Tab-separated table of C-alpha atoms in Angstrom:
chain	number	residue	atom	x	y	z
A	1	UNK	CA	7.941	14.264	29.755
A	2	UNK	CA	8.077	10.435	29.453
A	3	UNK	CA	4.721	10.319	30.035
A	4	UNK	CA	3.436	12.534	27.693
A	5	UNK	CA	5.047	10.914	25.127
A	6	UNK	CA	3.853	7.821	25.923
A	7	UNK	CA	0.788	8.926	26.022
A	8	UNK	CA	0.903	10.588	22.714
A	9	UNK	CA	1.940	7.458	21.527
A	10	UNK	CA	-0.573	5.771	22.639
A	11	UNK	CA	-2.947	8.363	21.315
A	12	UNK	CA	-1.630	7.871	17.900
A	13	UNK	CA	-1.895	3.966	17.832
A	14	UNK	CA	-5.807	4.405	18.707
A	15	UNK	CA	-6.091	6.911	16.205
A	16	UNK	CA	-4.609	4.780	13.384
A	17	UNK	CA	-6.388	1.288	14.764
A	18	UNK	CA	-9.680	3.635	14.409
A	19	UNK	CA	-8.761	5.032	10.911
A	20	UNK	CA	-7.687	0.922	9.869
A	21	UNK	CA	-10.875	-0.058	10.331
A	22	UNK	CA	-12.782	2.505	9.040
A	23	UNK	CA	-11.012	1.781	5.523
A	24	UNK	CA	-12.552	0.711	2.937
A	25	UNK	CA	-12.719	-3.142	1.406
A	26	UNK	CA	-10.718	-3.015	-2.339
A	27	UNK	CA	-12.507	-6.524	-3.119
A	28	UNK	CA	-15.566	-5.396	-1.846
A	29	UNK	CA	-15.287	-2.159	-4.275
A	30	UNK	CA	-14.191	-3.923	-7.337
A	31	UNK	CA	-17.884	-5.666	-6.904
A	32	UNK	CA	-19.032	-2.088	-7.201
A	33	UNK	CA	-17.107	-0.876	-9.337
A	34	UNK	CA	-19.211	-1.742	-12.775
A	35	UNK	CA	-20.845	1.546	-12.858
A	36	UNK	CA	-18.042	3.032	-13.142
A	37	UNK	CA	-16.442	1.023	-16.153
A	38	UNK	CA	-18.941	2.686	-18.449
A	39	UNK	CA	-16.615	5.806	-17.985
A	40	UNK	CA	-13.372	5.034	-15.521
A	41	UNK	CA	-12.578	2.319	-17.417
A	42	UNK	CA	-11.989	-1.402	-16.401
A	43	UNK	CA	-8.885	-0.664	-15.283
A	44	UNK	CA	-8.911	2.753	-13.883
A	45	UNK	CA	-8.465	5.279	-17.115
A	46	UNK	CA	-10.710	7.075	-18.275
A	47	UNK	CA	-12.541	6.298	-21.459
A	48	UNK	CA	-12.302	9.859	-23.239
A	49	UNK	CA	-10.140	13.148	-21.755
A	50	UNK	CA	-13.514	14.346	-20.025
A	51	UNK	CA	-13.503	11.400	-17.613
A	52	UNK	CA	-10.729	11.507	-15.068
A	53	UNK	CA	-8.275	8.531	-13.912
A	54	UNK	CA	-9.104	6.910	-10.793
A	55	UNK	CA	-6.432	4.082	-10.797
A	56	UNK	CA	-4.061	5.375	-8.241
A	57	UNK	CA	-6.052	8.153	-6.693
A	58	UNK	CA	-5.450	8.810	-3.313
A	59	UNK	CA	-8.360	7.276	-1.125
A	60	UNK	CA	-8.951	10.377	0.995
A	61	UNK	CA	-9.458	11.743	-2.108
A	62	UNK	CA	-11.637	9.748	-4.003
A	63	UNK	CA	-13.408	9.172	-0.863
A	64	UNK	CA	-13.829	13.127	-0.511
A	65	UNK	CA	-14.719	13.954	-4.254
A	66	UNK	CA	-17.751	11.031	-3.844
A	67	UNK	CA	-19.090	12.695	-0.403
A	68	UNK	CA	-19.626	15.773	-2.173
A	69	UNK	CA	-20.659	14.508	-5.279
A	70	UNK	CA	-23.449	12.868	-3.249
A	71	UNK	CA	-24.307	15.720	-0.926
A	72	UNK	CA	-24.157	18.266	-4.292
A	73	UNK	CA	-21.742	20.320	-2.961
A	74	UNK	CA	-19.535	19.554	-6.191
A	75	UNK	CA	-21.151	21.218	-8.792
A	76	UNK	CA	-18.578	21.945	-11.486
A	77	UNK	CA	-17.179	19.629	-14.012
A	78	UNK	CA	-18.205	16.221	-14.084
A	79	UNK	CA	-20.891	16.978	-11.264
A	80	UNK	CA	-24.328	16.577	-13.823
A	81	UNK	CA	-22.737	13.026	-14.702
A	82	UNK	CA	-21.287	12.402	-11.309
A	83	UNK	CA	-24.122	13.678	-8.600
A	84	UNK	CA	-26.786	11.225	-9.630
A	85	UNK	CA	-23.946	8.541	-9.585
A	86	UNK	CA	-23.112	9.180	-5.562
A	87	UNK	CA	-26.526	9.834	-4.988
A	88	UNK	CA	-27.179	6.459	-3.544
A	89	UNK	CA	-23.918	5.464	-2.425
A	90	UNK	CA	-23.129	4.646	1.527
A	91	UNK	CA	-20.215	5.753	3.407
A	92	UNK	CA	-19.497	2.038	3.493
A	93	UNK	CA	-20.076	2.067	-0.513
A	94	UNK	CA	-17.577	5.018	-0.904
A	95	UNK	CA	-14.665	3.984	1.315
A	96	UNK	CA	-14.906	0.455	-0.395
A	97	UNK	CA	-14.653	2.179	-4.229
A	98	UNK	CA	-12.233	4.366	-2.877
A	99	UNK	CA	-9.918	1.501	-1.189
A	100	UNK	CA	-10.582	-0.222	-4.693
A	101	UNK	CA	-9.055	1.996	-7.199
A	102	UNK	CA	-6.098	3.414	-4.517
A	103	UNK	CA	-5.072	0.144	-4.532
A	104	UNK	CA	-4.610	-0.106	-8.143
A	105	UNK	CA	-1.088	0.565	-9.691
């Protein structure tokens, strides 16, 4: 039993050293981050109604919405405004944004 646990434990430390530095760079993302003024807002809130908050989003979230804004498999919406946007973004581009407006309060 010990040892199960331990190794679970150990499992779970890997897994979160993994997910750590997979995250995304906030400084890095508020270099990136101009685009998104034009409708997000210098500090995270929207401009108009239309144009959701993303100051305090959950990453996994934003990271999520961007992914499938890019690959076009968000189609409602926002998605005419918001696939071209993604289009060109990187993984590495996506966690950063993300990491950039989660950390915003």
């Amino acid at each position: 039993m010990m040892l199960k646990v331990l190794f679970a434990s150990t499992l779970l430390t890997l897994g979160m050293t993994g997910m750590a530095q997979a995250a995304g760079d906030a400084a890095a993302g508020a270099g990136k981050s101009a685009v998104c003024t034009a409708c997000h807002g210098a500090d995270g809130i929207g401009l108009v109604p239309i144009y959701p908050n993303l100051k305090g989003q959950q990453v996994a979230y934003l990271e999520s919405s961007l992914k499938a804004y890019r690959e076009g498999q968000r189609t409602g919406g926002n998605a005419a405004i918001m696939t071209p946007m993604a289009k060109n973004l990187s993984d590495e581009d996506i966690a950063d944004l993300a990491a950039y407006y989660g950390a915003m309060k």
